[in-house]
Amino acid sequence: MKIGYFADGPWGHKAFEKIMSDDSLKIKFVMVRYDKRDAVLIELAEKNRIPVELSRNINSKEFINQVKKYEADLFVSMSFNQIFKSEMINLPRYKTINCHAGKLPFYRGRNILNWALINDEKEFGITVHYVDEGIDTGDIILQETYPITDEDNYGTLLARAYDGCADVLYRAIKMIQNNEVKPVKQQDIHPVGMYCGMRIPGDEIIDWNQTSREIFNFIRALCVPGPQASSWIDGERICINKARMVPKACAYRNTVGQVIGKTEEGFLIKTGDTILEIIEYTYNGKVKIGDRLKKSPQGGGNAL
């Protein structure tokens, strides 16, 4: 089977190696993102003597005519950032497929692993689906789910998803090659599903009015290699990488965002319902009991 491979990042590297390990599959060309050209993927392609393509618009007549010469049987998208339109989707004999780190029809869109943690999900999915002209809406070929525990964070989910995407994508390709696909329409699972928008700068700011559980999830969803959840103390930014739930913490009303105690590893802070322990953070100063963490450097944001 001849494959046109559209990819980026560690997901793309691992899946590339998985595909290349199978002599019955042949990557005819590699397409990298135009605005962020993946040096590792380019090196992998060149090492294996595979042409690398670039296009600002993959749906242009020029690019379509360019890739026709490869006579690909299947286009594969793995973390690629352009939308495929009808002519491109249907150019190969087996059409175009995409691997998405989300449990479709839920968690369509962007920054899915972050949103799964923020929403306190107990599992996340990896789905390979046919591409249509919607966003992550095509028929499902293969889907697997992976558990999420309280020990997980963005980094652990990301590492699991890198390996999981390579595995699930490869298995889906083999299903297509062996004519074993029984596509599932997403609307048969749920008539609406859900879509997650891309996170942008400013979305990392902590709202201390939320519950301890909500803030715990928020912090672990944005930990390194993410931007880290943030707040301010007297105009100085504090970046929080890890928090811990306090067992048997009492619910009570008090000043949210206020430091109310110190621990061996960090400090305790009042949330919207109970208290939370902050155990990994970066701050240019010393956090003191009585400090108030705010939603902006000007000191506004937290109500009593």
Coordinates of N, CA, C and O in Angstrom, one line a residue, residues 63-166:
F63 N -0.8 21.9 -6.0 CA -0.3 20.8 -5.1 C -1.0 19.5 -5.4 O -0.4 18.4 -5.4
I64 N -2.3 19.6 -5.8 CA -3.0 18.3 -6.2 C -2.3 17.7 -7.4 O -2.1 16.5 -7.4
N65 N -1.9 18.5 -8.4 CA -1.2 18.0 -9.5 C 0.1 17.4 -9.1 O 0.6 16.4 -9.7
Q66 N 0.8 18.1 -8.2 CA 2.1 17.6 -7.7 C 2.0 16.2 -7.1 O 2.8 15.3 -7.3
V67 N 1.0 16.0 -6.2 CA 1.0 14.7 -5.5 C 0.3 13.6 -6.3 O 0.5 12.4 -5.9
K68 N -0.4 13.9 -7.4 CA -0.9 12.9 -8.2 C 0.1 11.9 -8.7 O -0.1 10.7 -8.9
K69 N 1.3 12.4 -8.9 CA 2.4 11.6 -9.5 C 2.8 10.5 -8.6 O 3.4 9.5 -9.1
Y70 N 2.5 10.6 -7.3 CA 2.9 9.5 -6.4 C 2.0 8.3 -6.4 O 2.3 7.3 -5.9
E71 N 0.8 8.6 -7.0 CA -0.2 7.5 -7.1 C -0.5 6.8 -5.7 O -0.5 5.6 -5.7
A72 N -0.6 7.6 -4.7 CA -0.8 7.1 -3.4 C -2.2 6.4 -3.3 O -3.2 6.8 -3.9
D73 N -2.2 5.3 -2.5 CA -3.5 4.5 -2.2 C -4.2 5.2 -1.1 O -5.4 5.0 -1.0
L74 N -3.5 5.8 -0.2 CA -4.1 6.3 1.1 C -3.3 7.6 1.5 O -2.1 7.6 1.5
F75 N -4.0 8.6 1.9 CA -3.4 9.7 2.6 C -3.7 9.6 4.1 O -4.8 9.2 4.5
V76 N -2.6 9.8 4.9 CA -2.7 9.6 6.3 C -2.3 11.0 7.0 O -1.2 11.5 6.7
S77 N -3.1 11.5 7.9 CA -2.9 12.7 8.6 C -2.6 12.4 10.1 O -3.4 11.7 10.7
M78 N -1.5 12.9 10.6 CA -1.1 12.7 12.0 C -0.6 14.0 12.5 O 0.5 14.4 12.3
S79 N -1.5 14.8 13.2 CA -1.1 16.1 13.7 C -0.8 17.1 12.7 O 0.0 18.0 12.9
F80 N -1.4 17.0 11.5 CA -1.2 17.9 10.4 C -2.2 19.1 10.7 O -3.3 18.9 11.3
N81 N -1.9 20.3 10.2 CA -2.7 21.5 10.6 C -3.4 22.2 9.4 O -3.9 23.3 9.6
Q82 N -3.6 21.5 8.3 CA -4.4 22.1 7.2 C -5.7 21.2 7.1 O -5.7 20.0 7.3
I83 N -6.8 21.9 6.7 CA -8.0 21.2 6.4 C -8.1 20.6 5.0 O -7.8 21.3 4.1
F84 N -8.4 19.3 4.9 CA -8.5 18.7 3.6 C -9.9 18.9 3.0 O -10.9 18.8 3.7
K85 N -9.9 19.3 1.8 CA -11.2 19.5 1.1 C -11.4 18.3 0.2 O -10.6 17.5 0.0
S86 N -12.6 18.3 -0.4 CA -13.2 17.1 -1.1 C -12.2 16.5 -2.1 O -12.0 15.3 -2.1
E87 N -11.7 17.3 -3.0 CA -10.8 16.8 -4.0 C -9.6 16.1 -3.5 O -9.2 15.0 -3.9
M88 N -9.0 16.7 -2.5 CA -7.8 16.1 -1.8 C -8.2 14.8 -1.1 O -7.5 13.8 -1.1
I89 N -9.3 14.9 -0.3 CA -9.7 13.7 0.5 C -9.9 12.5 -0.4 O -9.5 11.4 0.0
N90 N -10.5 12.7 -1.6 CA -10.9 11.6 -2.4 C -9.9 11.2 -3.5 O -10.1 10.3 -4.3
L91 N -8.7 11.9 -3.5 CA -7.7 11.6 -4.5 C -7.2 10.2 -4.4 O -7.1 9.5 -5.4
P92 N -6.8 9.6 -3.3 CA -6.3 8.3 -3.2 C -7.5 7.2 -3.3 O -8.6 7.5 -2.9
R93 N -7.1 6.0 -3.7 CA -8.1 5.0 -3.8 C -8.8 4.7 -2.5 O -10.0 4.5 -2.5
Y94 N -8.1 4.7 -1.4 CA -8.7 4.4 -0.1 C -9.0 5.7 0.7 O -9.2 5.7 2.0
K95 N -9.0 6.8 0.1 CA -9.4 8.1 0.6 C -8.3 8.6 1.6 O -7.2 8.3 1.5
T96 N -8.8 9.4 2.6 CA -7.9 10.0 3.6 C -8.3 9.7 5.0 O -9.5 9.8 5.3
I97 N -7.4 9.4 5.9 CA -7.7 9.1 7.3 C -6.9 10.0 8.2 O -5.8 10.6 7.8
N98 N -7.4 10.2 9.4 CA -6.8 11.0 10.4 C -6.7 10.3 11.7 O -7.6 9.6 12.1
C99 N -5.6 10.5 12.5 CA -5.5 10.0 13.9 C -5.7 11.2 14.8 O -5.0 12.2 14.7
H100 N -6.6 11.0 15.7 CA -7.0 12.1 16.7 C -7.0 11.6 18.1 O -7.6 10.6 18.4
A101 N -6.3 12.3 19.0 CA -6.1 11.9 20.4 C -7.3 12.4 21.2 O -7.3 13.2 22.1
G102 N -8.5 11.9 20.8 CA -9.7 12.2 21.5 C -10.8 11.0 21.2 O -10.7 10.4 20.2
K103 N -11.7 10.9 22.1 CA -12.7 9.8 22.0 C -13.9 10.3 21.2 O -14.9 10.7 21.8
L104 N -13.8 10.3 19.9 CA -14.9 10.8 19.1 C -16.1 10.0 19.2 O -16.0 8.8 19.5
P105 N -17.3 10.7 19.1 CA -17.6 12.0 18.7 C -17.4 13.1 19.8 O -17.7 14.3 19.5
F106 N -16.9 12.7 20.9 CA -16.6 13.7 22.0 C -15.1 14.1 21.8 O -14.3 13.4 21.2
Y107 N -14.8 15.3 22.3 CA -13.5 15.9 22.3 C -12.9 16.0 20.9 O -11.8 15.6 20.6
R108 N -13.8 16.5 20.0 CA -13.3 17.0 18.7 C -12.5 18.3 18.9 O -12.7 18.9 19.9
G109 N -11.6 18.6 18.0 CA -11.0 19.9 18.1 C -9.6 19.9 18.6 O -8.8 19.0 18.3
R110 N -9.2 20.9 19.4 CA -7.8 21.1 19.8 C -7.6 21.0 21.3 O -8.5 21.0 22.1
N111 N -6.3 20.7 21.7 CA -5.9 20.6 23.1 C -6.7 19.7 23.9 O -7.1 19.9 25.0
I112 N -6.9 18.5 23.2 CA -7.9 17.5 23.8 C -7.4 16.9 25.1 O -8.2 16.8 26.1
L113 N -6.1 16.6 25.2 CA -5.7 16.0 26.5 C -5.8 17.0 27.7 O -6.1 16.6 28.8
N114 N -5.5 18.3 27.4 CA -5.7 19.3 28.4 C -7.2 19.3 28.9 O -7.5 19.3 30.1
W115 N -8.1 19.4 27.9 CA -9.5 19.5 28.2 C -10.0 18.2 28.9 O -10.9 18.3 29.8
A116 N -9.5 17.0 28.6 CA -9.9 15.8 29.3 C -9.6 15.9 30.7 O -10.4 15.5 31.6
L117 N -8.4 16.4 31.1 CA -8.0 16.5 32.5 C -8.8 17.6 33.2 O -9.3 17.4 34.3
I118 N -9.0 18.7 32.5 CA -9.8 19.8 33.1 C -11.2 19.3 33.5 O -11.8 19.7 34.5
N119 N -11.8 18.4 32.6 CA -13.1 17.9 32.8 C -13.2 16.7 33.7 O -14.2 16.1 33.8
D120 N -12.0 16.4 34.3 CA -12.0 15.3 35.3 C -12.4 13.9 34.7 O -13.0 13.1 35.3
E121 N -12.0 13.7 33.4 CA -12.4 12.5 32.8 C -11.6 11.3 33.4 O -10.4 11.5 33.8
K122 N -12.1 10.1 33.3 CA -11.5 8.9 33.9 C -10.8 8.1 32.8 O -10.2 7.1 33.0
E123 N -10.9 8.6 31.5 CA -10.3 8.0 30.4 C -10.2 9.0 29.2 O -10.9 10.0 29.2
F124 N -9.2 8.7 28.3 CA -9.2 9.5 27.1 C -9.1 8.5 26.0 O -8.8 7.3 26.1
G125 N -9.4 9.0 24.8 CA -9.5 8.1 23.6 C -8.5 8.5 22.5 O -8.0 9.6 22.5
I126 N -8.2 7.5 21.7 CA -7.5 7.7 20.4 C -8.3 7.1 19.3 O -8.7 6.0 19.4
T127 N -8.6 8.0 18.3 CA -9.5 7.5 17.3 C -8.9 7.7 15.9 O -8.3 8.8 15.6
V128 N -9.0 6.7 15.1 CA -8.7 6.9 13.6 C -10.0 6.9 12.9 O -10.8 6.0 13.0
H129 N -10.1 7.9 12.0 CA -11.4 8.1 11.3 C -11.1 8.6 9.9 O -10.1 9.1 9.6
Y130 N -12.1 8.3 9.0 CA -12.0 8.9 7.7 C -12.2 10.4 7.8 O -13.0 10.9 8.6
V131 N -11.5 11.1 6.9 CA -11.6 12.5 6.9 C -12.8 12.9 6.0 O -12.9 12.4 4.9
D132 N -13.6 13.8 6.5 CA -14.6 14.5 5.6 C -14.3 16.0 5.7 O -13.3 16.4 6.2
E133 N -15.2 16.8 5.2 CA -15.0 18.2 5.2 C -15.3 18.9 6.5 O -15.2 20.2 6.7
G134 N -15.8 18.2 7.5 CA -16.0 18.7 8.9 C -14.7 18.6 9.7 O -13.6 18.3 9.1
I135 N -14.7 18.9 10.9 CA -13.6 18.9 11.8 C -13.7 17.7 12.7 O -14.6 17.7 13.6
D136 N -13.0 16.6 12.5 CA -13.0 15.4 13.3 C -14.4 14.7 13.3 O -14.8 14.2 14.3
T137 N -15.1 14.8 12.2 CA -16.5 14.3 12.1 C -16.7 13.0 11.3 O -17.8 12.5 11.2
G138 N -15.6 12.6 10.6 CA -15.8 11.4 9.7 C -16.0 10.1 10.4 O -15.8 10.0 11.6
D139 N -16.4 9.1 9.6 CA -16.7 7.8 10.2 C -15.5 7.2 10.9 O -14.3 7.3 10.4
I140 N -15.7 6.5 12.0 CA -14.7 5.9 12.8 C -14.2 4.6 12.2 O -15.1 3.7 11.9
I141 N -12.9 4.4 12.1 CA -12.3 3.1 11.7 C -11.9 2.3 12.9 O -12.2 1.1 13.0
L142 N -11.3 3.0 13.9 CA -10.8 2.3 15.1 C -10.6 3.2 16.2 O -10.2 4.4 16.0
Q143 N -11.0 2.8 17.4 CA -10.9 3.6 18.6 C -10.5 2.8 19.8 O -10.9 1.7 20.0
E144 N -9.5 3.4 20.6 CA -9.1 2.7 21.8 C -9.2 3.8 22.9 O -9.0 5.0 22.7
T145 N -9.4 3.3 24.2 CA -9.4 4.2 25.3 C -8.4 3.8 26.3 O -7.9 2.7 26.4
Y146 N -7.9 4.8 27.1 CA -6.8 4.7 28.0 C -7.2 5.3 29.4 O -7.8 6.4 29.4
P147 N -7.0 4.6 30.5 CA -7.4 5.2 31.8 C -6.6 6.4 32.2 O -5.5 6.6 31.8
I148 N -7.3 7.3 33.0 CA -6.7 8.4 33.6 C -6.9 8.3 35.1 O -8.0 8.1 35.6
T149 N -5.8 8.4 35.8 CA -5.9 8.3 37.3 C -5.5 9.7 37.9 O -5.0 10.6 37.1
D150 N -5.6 9.8 39.2 CA -5.2 11.1 39.8 C -3.6 11.3 39.8 O -3.2 12.4 40.0
E151 N -2.9 10.2 39.4 CA -1.4 10.4 39.3 C -1.1 10.9 37.9 O 0.1 11.3 37.7
D152 N -2.0 11.0 37.0 CA -1.7 11.4 35.7 C -1.7 12.9 35.6 O -2.4 13.6 36.4
N153 N -1.0 13.4 34.6 CA -1.1 14.9 34.3 C -0.9 15.0 32.8 O -0.8 14.0 32.0
Y154 N -0.7 16.2 32.3 CA -0.6 16.5 30.9 C 0.6 15.7 30.3 O 0.5 15.1 29.2
G155 N 1.7 15.7 31.0 CA 2.9 15.0 30.5 C 2.8 13.5 30.4 O 3.2 12.9 29.4
T156 N 2.1 12.9 31.4 CA 2.0 11.4 31.3 C 1.0 11.0 30.2 O 1.2 10.0 29.5
L157 N -0.1 11.8 30.1 CA -1.1 11.5 29.0 C -0.4 11.7 27.6 O -0.7 10.9 26.7
L158 N 0.4 12.8 27.5 CA 1.0 13.0 26.2 C 1.9 11.9 25.8 O 1.9 11.4 24.7
A159 N 2.7 11.4 26.8 CA 3.6 10.3 26.5 C 2.9 9.0 26.1 O 3.2 8.3 25.1
R160 N 1.7 8.8 26.8 CA 0.9 7.6 26.4 C 0.3 7.8 25.0 O 0.1 6.8 24.3
A161 N -0.1 9.0 24.7 CA -0.8 9.3 23.5 C 0.2 9.2 22.3 O -0.2 8.8 21.2
Y162 N 1.4 9.6 22.5 CA 2.4 9.5 21.4 C 2.5 8.0 21.0 O 2.5 7.7 19.8
D163 N 2.7 7.1 22.0 CA 2.8 5.7 21.6 C 1.4 5.1 21.1 O 1.4 4.3 20.2
G164 N 0.4 5.5 21.8 CA -1.0 5.0 21.4 C -1.4 5.4 20.0 O -1.9 4.6 19.3
C165 N -1.1 6.7 19.6 CA -1.4 7.1 18.3 C -0.7 6.3 17.2 O -1.3 5.9 16.2
A166 N 0.6 6.0 17.5 CA 1.3 5.2 16.5 C 0.7 3.8 16.4 O 0.6 3.3 15.3

